[in-house]
Coordinates of C-alpha atoms in Angstrom, one line a residue:
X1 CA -39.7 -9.1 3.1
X2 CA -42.9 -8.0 3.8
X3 CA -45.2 -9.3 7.1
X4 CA -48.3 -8.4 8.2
X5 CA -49.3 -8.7 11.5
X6 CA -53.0 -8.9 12.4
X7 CA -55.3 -8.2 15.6
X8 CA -58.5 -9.8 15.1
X9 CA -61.7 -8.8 16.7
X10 CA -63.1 -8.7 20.3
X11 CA -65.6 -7.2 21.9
X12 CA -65.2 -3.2 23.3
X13 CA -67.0 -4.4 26.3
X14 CA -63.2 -5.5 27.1
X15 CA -61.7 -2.2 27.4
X16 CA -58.9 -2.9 24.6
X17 CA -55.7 -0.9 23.9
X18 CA -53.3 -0.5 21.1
X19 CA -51.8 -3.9 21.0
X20 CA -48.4 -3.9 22.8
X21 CA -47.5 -7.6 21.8
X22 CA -48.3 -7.3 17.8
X23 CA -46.3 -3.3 18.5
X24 CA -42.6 -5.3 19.9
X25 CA -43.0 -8.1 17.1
X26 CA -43.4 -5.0 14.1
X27 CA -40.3 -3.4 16.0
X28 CA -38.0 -6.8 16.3
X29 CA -39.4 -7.1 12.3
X30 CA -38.4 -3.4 11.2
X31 CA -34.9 -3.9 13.1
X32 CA -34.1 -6.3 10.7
X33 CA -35.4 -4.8 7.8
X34 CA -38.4 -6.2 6.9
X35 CA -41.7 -4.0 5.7
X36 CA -44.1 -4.2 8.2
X37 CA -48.0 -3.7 8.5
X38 CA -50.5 -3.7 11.3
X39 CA -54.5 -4.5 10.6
X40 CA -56.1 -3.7 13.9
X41 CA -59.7 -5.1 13.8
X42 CA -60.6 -4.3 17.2
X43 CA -61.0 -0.8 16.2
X44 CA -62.1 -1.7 12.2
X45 CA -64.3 -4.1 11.0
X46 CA -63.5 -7.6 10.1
X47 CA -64.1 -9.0 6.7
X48 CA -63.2 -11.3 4.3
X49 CA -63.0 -8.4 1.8
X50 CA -61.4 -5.8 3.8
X51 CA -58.8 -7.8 4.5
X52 CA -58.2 -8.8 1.4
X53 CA -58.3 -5.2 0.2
X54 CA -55.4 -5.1 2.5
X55 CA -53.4 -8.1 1.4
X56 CA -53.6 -7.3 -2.3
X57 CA -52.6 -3.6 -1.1
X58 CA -49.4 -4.9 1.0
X59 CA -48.6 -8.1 -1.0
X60 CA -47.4 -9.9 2.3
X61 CA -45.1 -12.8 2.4
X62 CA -46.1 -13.8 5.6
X63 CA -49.2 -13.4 7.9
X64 CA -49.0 -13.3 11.4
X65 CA -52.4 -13.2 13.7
X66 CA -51.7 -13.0 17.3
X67 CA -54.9 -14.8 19.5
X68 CA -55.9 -15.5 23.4
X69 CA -57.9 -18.0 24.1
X70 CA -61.3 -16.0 23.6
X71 CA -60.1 -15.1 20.4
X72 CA -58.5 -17.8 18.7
X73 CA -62.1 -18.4 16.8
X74 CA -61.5 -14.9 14.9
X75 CA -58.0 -15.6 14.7
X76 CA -58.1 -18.5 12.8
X77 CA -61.2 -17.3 10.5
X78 CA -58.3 -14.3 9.6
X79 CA -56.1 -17.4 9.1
X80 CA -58.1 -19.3 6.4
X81 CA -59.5 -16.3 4.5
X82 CA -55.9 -15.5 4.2
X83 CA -55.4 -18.5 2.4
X84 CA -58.4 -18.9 0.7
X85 CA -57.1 -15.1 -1.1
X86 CA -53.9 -16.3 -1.6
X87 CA -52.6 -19.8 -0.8
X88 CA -49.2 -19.4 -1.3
X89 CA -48.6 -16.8 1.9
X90 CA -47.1 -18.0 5.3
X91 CA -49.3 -18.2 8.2
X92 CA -48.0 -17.9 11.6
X93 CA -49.8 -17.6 14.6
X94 CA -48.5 -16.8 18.4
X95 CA -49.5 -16.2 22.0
X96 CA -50.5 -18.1 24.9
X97 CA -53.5 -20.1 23.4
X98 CA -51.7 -21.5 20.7
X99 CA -48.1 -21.5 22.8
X100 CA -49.8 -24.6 24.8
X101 CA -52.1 -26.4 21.9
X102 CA -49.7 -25.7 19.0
X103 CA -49.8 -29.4 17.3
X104 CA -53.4 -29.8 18.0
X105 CA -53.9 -26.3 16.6
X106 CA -51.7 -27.4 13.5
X107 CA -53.1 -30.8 13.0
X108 CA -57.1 -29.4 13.4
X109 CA -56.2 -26.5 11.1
X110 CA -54.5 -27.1 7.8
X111 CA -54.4 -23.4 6.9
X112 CA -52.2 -22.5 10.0
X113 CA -48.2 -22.9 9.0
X114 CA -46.5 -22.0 11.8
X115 CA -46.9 -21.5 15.5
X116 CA -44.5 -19.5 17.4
X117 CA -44.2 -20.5 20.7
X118 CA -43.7 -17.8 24.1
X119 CA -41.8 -14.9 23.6
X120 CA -41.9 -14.2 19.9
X121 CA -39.8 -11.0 19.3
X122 CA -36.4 -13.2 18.5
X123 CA -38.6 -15.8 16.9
X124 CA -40.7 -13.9 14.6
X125 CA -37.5 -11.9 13.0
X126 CA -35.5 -15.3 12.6
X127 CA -38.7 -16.7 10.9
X128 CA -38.9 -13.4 8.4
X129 CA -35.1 -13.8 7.7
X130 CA -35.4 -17.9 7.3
X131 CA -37.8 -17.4 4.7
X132 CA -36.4 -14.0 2.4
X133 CA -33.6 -16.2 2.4
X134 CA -35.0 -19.7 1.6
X135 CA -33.4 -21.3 5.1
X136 CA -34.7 -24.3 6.6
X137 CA -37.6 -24.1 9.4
X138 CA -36.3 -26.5 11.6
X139 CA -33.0 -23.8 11.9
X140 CA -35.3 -21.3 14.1
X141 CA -35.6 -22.4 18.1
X142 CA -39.5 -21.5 19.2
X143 CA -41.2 -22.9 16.6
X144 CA -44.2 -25.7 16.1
X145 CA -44.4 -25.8 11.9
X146 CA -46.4 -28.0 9.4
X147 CA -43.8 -30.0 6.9
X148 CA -45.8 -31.9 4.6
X149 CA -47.8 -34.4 6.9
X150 CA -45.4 -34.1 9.8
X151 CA -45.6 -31.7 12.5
X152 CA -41.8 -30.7 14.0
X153 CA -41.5 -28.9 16.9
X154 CA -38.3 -27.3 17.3
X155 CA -35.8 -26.5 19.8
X156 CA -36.9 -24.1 23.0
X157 CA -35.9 -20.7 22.6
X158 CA -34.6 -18.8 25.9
X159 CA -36.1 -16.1 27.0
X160 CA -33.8 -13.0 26.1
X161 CA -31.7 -12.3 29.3
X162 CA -31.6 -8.4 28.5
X163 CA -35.0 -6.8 27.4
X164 CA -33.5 -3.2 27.3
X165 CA -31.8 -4.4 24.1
X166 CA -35.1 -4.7 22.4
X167 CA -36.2 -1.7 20.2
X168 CA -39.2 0.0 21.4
X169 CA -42.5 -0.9 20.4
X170 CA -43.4 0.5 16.8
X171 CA -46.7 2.3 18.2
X172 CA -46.4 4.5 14.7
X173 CA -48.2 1.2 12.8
X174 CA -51.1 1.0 15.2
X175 CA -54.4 3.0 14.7
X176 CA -53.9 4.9 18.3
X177 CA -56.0 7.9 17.0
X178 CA -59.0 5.7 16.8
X179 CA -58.4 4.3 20.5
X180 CA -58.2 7.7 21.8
X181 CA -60.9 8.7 20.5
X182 CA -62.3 5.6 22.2
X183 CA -61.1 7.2 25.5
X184 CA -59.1 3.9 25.9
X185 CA -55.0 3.8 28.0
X186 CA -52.5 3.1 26.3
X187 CA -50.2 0.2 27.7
X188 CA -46.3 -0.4 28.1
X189 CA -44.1 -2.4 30.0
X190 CA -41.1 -1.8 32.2
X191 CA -40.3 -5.6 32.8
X192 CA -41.3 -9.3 32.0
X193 CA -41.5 -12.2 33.7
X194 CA -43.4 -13.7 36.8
X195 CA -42.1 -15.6 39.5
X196 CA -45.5 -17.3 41.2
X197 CA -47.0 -20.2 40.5
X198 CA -50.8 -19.7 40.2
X199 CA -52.8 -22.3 39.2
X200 CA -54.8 -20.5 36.7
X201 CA -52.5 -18.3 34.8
X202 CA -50.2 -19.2 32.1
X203 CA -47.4 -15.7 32.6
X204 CA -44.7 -17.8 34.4
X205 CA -44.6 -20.3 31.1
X206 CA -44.7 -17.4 28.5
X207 CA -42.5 -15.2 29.7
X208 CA -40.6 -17.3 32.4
X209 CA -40.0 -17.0 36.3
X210 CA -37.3 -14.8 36.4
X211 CA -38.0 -10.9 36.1
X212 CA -36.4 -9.2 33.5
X213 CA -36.4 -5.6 34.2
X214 CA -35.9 -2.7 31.9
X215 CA -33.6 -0.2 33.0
X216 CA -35.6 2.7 34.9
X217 CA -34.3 5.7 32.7
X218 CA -35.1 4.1 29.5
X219 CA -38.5 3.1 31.0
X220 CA -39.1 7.0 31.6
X221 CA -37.8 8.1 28.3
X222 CA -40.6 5.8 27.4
X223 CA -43.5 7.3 29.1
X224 CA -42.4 11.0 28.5
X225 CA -43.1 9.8 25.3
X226 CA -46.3 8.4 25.6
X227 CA -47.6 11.4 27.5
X228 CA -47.0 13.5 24.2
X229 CA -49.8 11.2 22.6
X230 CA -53.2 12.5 24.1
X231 CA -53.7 9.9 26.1
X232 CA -55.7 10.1 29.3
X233 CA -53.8 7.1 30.8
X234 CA -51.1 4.7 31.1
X235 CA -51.3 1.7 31.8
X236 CA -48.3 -0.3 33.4
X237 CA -48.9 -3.5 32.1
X238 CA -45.8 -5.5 33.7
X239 CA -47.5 -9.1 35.5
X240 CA -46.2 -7.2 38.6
X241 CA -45.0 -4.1 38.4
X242 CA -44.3 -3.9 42.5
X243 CA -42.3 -7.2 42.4
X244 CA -38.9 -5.1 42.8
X245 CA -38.8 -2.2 45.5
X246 CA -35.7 -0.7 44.6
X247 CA -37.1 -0.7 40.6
X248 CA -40.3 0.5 40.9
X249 CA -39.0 3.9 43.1
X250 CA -36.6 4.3 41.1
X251 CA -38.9 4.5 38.3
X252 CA -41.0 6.7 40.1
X253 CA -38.1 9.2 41.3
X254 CA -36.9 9.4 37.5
X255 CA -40.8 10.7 36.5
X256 CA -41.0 13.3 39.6
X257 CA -37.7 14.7 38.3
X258 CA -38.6 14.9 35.5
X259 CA -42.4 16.6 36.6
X260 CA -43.9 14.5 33.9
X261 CA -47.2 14.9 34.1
X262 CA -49.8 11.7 33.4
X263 CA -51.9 10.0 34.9
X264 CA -51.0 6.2 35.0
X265 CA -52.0 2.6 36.8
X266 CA -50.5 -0.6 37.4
X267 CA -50.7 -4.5 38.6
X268 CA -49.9 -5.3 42.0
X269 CA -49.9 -7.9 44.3
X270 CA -50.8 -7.3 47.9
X271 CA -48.0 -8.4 49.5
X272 CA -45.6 -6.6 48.0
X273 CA -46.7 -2.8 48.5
X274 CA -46.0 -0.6 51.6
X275 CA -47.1 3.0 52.6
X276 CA -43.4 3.8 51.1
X277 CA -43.7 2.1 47.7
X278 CA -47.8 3.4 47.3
X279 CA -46.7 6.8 48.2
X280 CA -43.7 7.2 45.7
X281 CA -46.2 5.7 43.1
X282 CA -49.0 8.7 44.0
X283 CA -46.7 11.4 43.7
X284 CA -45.4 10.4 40.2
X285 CA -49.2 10.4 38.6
X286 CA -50.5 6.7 39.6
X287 CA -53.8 7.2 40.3
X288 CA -55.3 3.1 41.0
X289 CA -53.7 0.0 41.4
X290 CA -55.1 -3.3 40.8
X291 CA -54.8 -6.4 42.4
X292 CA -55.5 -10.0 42.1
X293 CA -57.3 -11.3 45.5
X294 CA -59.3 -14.6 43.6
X295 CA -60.6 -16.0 47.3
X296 CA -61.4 -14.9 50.5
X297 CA -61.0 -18.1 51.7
X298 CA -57.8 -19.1 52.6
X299 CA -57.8 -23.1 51.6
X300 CA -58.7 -21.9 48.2
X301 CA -55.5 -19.2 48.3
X302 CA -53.6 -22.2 49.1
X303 CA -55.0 -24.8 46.8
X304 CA -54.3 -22.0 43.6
X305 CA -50.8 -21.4 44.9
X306 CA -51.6 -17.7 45.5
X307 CA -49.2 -17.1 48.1
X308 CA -51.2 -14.3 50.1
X309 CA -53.2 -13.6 52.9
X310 CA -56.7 -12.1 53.9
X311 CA -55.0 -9.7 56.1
X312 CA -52.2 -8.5 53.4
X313 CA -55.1 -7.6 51.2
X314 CA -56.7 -5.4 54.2
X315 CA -53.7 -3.9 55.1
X316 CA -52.7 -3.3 51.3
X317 CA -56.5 -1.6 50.8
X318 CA -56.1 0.4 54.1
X319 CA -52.4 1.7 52.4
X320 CA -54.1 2.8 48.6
X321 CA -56.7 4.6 50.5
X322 CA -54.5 5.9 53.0
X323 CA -51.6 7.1 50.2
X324 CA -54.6 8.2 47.6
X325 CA -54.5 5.6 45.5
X326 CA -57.6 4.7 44.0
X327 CA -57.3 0.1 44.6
X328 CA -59.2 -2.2 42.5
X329 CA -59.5 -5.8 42.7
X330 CA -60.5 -9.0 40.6
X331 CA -62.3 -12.1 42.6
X332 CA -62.3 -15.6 40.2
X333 CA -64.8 -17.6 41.0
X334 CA -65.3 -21.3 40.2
X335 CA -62.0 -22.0 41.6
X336 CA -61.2 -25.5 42.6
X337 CA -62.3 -26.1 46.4
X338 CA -65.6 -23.7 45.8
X339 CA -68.5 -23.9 48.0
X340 CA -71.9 -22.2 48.5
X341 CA -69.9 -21.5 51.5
X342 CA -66.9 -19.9 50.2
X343 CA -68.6 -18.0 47.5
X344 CA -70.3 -16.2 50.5
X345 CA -66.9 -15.4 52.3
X346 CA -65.5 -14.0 49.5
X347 CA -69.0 -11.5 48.7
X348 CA -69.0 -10.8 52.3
X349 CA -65.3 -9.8 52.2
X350 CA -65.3 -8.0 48.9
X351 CA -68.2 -6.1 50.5
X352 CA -66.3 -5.4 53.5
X353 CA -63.8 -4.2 51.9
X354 CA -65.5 -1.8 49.5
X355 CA -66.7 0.1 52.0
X356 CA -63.5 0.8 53.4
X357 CA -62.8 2.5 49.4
X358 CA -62.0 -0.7 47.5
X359 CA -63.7 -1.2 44.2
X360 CA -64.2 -4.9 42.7
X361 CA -65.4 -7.0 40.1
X362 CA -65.8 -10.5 39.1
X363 CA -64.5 -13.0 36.6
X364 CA -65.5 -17.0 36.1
X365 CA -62.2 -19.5 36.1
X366 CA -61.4 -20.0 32.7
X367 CA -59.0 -22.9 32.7
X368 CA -57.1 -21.6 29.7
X369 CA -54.6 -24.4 27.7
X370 CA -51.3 -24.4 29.7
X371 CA -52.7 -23.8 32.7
X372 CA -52.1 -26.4 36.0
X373 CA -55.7 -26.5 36.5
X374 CA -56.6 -27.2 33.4
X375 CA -53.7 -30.0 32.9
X376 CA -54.6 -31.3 36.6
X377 CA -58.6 -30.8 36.5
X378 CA -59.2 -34.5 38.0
X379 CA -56.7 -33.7 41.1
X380 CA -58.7 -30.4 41.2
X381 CA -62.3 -31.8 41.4
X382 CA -63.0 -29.4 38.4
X383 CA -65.3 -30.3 35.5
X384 CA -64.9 -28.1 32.2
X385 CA -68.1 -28.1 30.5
X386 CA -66.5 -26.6 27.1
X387 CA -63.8 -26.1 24.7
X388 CA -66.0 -23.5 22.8
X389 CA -63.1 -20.9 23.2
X390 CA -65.2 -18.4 22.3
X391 CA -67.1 -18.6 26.0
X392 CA -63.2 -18.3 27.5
X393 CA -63.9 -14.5 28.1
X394 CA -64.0 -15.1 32.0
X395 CA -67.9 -13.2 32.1
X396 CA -70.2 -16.6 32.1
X397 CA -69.5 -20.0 33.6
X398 CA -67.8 -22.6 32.0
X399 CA -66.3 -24.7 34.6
X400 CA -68.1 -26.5 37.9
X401 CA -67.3 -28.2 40.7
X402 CA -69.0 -30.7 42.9
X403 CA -70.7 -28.0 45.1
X404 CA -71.3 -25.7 42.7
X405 CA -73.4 -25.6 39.6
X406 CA -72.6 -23.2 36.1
X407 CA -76.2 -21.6 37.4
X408 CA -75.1 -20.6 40.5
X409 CA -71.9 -19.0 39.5
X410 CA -73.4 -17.6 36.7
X411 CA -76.1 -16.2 38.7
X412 CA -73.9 -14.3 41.3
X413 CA -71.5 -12.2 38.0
X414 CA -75.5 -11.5 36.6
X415 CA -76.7 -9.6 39.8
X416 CA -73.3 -8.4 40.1
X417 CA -73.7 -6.5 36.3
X418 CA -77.6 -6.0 37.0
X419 CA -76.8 -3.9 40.4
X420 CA -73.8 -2.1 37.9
X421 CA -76.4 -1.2 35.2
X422 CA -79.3 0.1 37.7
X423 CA -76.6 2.2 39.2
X424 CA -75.2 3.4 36.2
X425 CA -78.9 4.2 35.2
X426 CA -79.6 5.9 38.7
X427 CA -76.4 8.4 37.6
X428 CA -78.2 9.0 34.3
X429 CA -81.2 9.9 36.3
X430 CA -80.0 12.4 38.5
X431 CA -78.0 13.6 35.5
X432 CA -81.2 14.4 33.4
X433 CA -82.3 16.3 36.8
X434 CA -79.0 18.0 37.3
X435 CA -78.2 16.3 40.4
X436 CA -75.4 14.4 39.4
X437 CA -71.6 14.8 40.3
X438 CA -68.9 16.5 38.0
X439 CA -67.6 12.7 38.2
X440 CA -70.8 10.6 37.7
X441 CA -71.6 13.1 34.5
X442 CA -68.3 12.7 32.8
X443 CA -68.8 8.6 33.8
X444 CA -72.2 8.6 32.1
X445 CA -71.0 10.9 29.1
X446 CA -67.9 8.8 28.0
X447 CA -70.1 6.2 28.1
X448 CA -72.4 7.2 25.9
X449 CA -69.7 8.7 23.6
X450 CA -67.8 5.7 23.6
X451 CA -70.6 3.7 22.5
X452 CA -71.7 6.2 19.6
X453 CA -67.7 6.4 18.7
X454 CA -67.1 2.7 18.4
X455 CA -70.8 2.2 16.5
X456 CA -69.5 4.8 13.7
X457 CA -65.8 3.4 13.3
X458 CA -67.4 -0.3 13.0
X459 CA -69.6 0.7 10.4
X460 CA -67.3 3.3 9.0
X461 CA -69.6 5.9 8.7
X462 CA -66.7 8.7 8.6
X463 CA -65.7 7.0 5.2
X464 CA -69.0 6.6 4.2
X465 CA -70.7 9.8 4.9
X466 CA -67.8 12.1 5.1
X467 CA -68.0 13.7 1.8
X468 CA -69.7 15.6 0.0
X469 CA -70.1 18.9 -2.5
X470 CA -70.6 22.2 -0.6
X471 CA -71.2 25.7 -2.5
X472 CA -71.6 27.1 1.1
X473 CA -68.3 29.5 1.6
X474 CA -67.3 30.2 4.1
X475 CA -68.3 27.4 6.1
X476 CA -66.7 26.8 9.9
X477 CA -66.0 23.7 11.3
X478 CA -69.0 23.4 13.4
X479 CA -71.0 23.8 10.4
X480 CA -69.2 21.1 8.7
X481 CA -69.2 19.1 11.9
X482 CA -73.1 19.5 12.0
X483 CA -73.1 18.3 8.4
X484 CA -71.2 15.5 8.9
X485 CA -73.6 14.8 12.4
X486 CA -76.6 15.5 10.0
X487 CA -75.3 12.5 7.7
X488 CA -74.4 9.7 10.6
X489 CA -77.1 10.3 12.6
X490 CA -79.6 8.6 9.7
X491 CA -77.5 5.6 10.0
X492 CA -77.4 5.0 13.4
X493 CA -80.2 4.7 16.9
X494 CA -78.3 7.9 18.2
X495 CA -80.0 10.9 17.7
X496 CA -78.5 14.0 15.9
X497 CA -77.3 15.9 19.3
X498 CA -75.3 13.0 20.4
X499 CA -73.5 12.3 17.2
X500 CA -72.6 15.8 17.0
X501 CA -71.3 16.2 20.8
X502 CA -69.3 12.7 20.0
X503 CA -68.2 14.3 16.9
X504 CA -67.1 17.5 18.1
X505 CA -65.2 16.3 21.0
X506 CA -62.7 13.7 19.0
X507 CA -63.1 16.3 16.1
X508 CA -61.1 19.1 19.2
X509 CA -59.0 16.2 20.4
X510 CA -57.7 16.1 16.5
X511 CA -58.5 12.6 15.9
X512 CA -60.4 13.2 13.0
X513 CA -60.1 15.9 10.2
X514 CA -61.4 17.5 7.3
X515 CA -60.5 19.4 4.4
X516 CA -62.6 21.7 2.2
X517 CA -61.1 22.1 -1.6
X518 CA -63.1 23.2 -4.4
X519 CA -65.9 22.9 -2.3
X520 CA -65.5 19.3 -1.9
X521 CA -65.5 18.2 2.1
X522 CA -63.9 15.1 2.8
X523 CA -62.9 13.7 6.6
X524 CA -60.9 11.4 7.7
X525 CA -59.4 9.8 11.1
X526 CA -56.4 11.6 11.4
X527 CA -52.9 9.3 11.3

């Protein structure tokens, strides 16, 4: 049995990772036996022909894409090339857009086979074994399928009660030199599950509202791992990795024992730190923790079934600075209730509060499939002004209420990014001057690298331009480097200096390599 599992594309402007969710479904596949692929195209380019380069490569049996709701477009596009190279391969597609649309999807799409609904690590194996050994779809619980004209949904799976019995994610399949050569985290989890009830968010349906924790040695074996990769950071990815006191220190006394040294961040929600919990965290390597606020306006809180209070999110800003944790926060705007008024409160607050050390930014409701407020928009006094779920990235408005235009929220996230981008360019400034800080000039440089790195992996300019005959002997790498610089640098807006800075820093950090035989120089991204 052979599967592929595919990422399609989205933007870089949304700070990806290596994808956890596609790394637990290869693991649950290679536990039962099954050959497995990953085709990343967030950190590759998308085509009809390179993935089918890929597919006649692999000869899968079955595809599976994963999509959110922004990219579901791409997903599906990976979804009908598929067929349209070869018909006769099994399409399956999961996560939480599809999980809450899955016969629409189906009946809209004729290419799409299967959807696999919530937690897909059990379902996606039993599918794989189902099919090597001809068994009937309707035998495996979590699934929406296509049966001639019929669509069948089948049974509910459970959530598994015990996550530590899953294998760990198969991170050797994903392309995590070209991510950290991005200067992206890496991600992992040490539980699932979420037990609010916001109006907005889908996690309680997809991975249900009891917490399912891992246990906290296993979690550190983990990350002693993952600080052996290069990264820079880790990123905690649990809903809420806080949620369980006794959990979260213990995880945290397990890393300072065993002096692992990385730095790493996590999700949080304000009313469940304290000085105790913030300071363990610090002195294990977290360095920021982010936190969901939404409103500073406390019908709104109530109306989105939040559960928190102004003050909690003072007093937990006053404990991150106060501990040394750096805290970050995310304001939704749009959300049912929204005034002119309230959209003031919550600018005034988040100002408030960043001068006290807090750092912010901004997202538009999206009122994804699943969600209460999309299900209830008439109780909500919402109007949804698209299903174009490529606009679902949370960056532009798509959603209004009855005092409060597209414009006007739209408006507010556009000076927010203008005031970014004229300070970013006011550290570029005083860079060019040399009267930036150490930390503004390493801000400003990644930037700049990260932009030149992602430009020449989406064009694939090191397969492109990396070869070539050389009678030069010796030569060292900085001369082949400059080569190679010399090469890209005609195919790109960057100029010569830049390419080769970008290239010799990912070129030290070993994610790309070259060899010289019989004068022939060919590079590579390393494996």
């Amino acid at each position: 049995m052979r599967f592929l599992l595919v990422n399609p594309y989205y933007p870089i402007s949304e700070t990806p990772t290596p994808p956890l969710g596609l790394a637990f479904l290869a693991a649950a596949l290679e536990e039962i036996g099954a050959e497995v692929k990953i085709a990343d195209f967030v950190v590759t380019p998308y085509s009809k022909d390179n993935l089918k380069l890929v597919v006649k490569g692999f000869k899968p049996h079955i595809v599976g894409v994963t999509s959110v709701t922004m990219t579901f477009d791409n997903a599906i596009k990976v979804v009908e090339d598929i067929k349209s190279i070869d018909a006769g391969i099994l399409t399956v597609m999961g996560g939480p857009h599809v999980s809450f649309c899955a016969e629409e999807t189906l009946k809209r799409y004729p290419d799409l086979d299967i959807v696999a609904i919530g937690e897909g690590d059990r379902t996606i194996a039993d599918l794989a074994d189902a099919v090597e050994n001809s068994l009937s779809l309707e035998t495996i619980n979590g699934i929406v399928y296509r049966n001639g004209s019929d669509i069948i949904r089948t049974k509910p799976r459970k959530t598994l009660a015990d996550i530590n019995l899953l294998p760990l994610p198969a991170r050797h399949l994903l392309p995590l030199q070209r991510y950290r050569a991005l200067g992206m985290a890496i991600s992992m989890t040490t539980s699932r599950g979420c037990p609010f009830q916001c109006i907005f968010c889908v996690g309680r349906k997809m991975v249900g509202a009891k917490v399912r924790y891992r246990e906290p040695r296993k979690v550190v074996d983990e990350i002693q791992y993952l600080a052996t990769l290069g990264f820079k950071q880790i990123n905690i990815a649990d809903d809420l990795f806080t949620a369980n006191k006794k959990h979260c220190i213990a995880i945290c006394d397990e890393m300072i024992k065993r002096n692992i040294k990385i730095k790493w961040t996590s999700f949080a929600r304000v009313d469940t730190v304290s000085e105790e919990v913030l300071s363990k965290m610090k002195a294990a390597g977290c360095t920021a923790v982010s936190f969901g606020i939404e409103s500073a306006n406390k019908e709104i809180l109530k109306t989105i079934k939040k559960g928190i209070t102004i003050q909690q999110v003072a007093d937990a800003v006053h404990m991150c600075v106060k501990t040394g944790i750096d805290p970050h926060a995310s304001f939704i705007l749009g959300l049912p209730g929204e005034t002119h008024e309230t959209l003031k409160e919550t600018l005034d607050f988040a100002q408030k509060m960043e001068e006290i050390g807090l750092s912010y930014g901004f997202h538009l409701l999206a009122p994804f499939p699943g969600t209460e407020v999309r299900e209830e928009k008439e109780k909500y006094d919402l109007q949804i002004l698209t299903d174009d779920w490529s606009q679902y990235h949370a960056n532009r408005a798509i959603v209004a209420t009855t005092s409060v235009s597209r414009e006007t929220l739209d408006d507010i996230v556009i000076d927010w990014e203008t005031k970014f981008k004229a300070d970013l360019d006011k550290m570029g400034a005083r860079m060019k001057k040399g009267e930036a800080s150490e930390e503004e000039t390493e801000m400003i440089l990644n930037l700049e690298r990260i932009i030149i790195l992602y430009d020449i992996m989406m064009e694939e300019l090191i397969e492109k331009k990396g070869s070539w005959s050389s009678n030069k002997k010796p030569l060292s790498p900085t001369d082949v480097i400059e080569i190679l610089a010399g090469h890209i640098e005609k195919s790109t807006n960057h100029t010569k200096d830049k390419v080769f800075n970008s290239l010799h820093y990912i070129f030290e950090q070993g994610t790309i390599k070259y060899s010289n035989k019989d004068g022939q120089i060919r590079w590579a991204w390393a494996e």
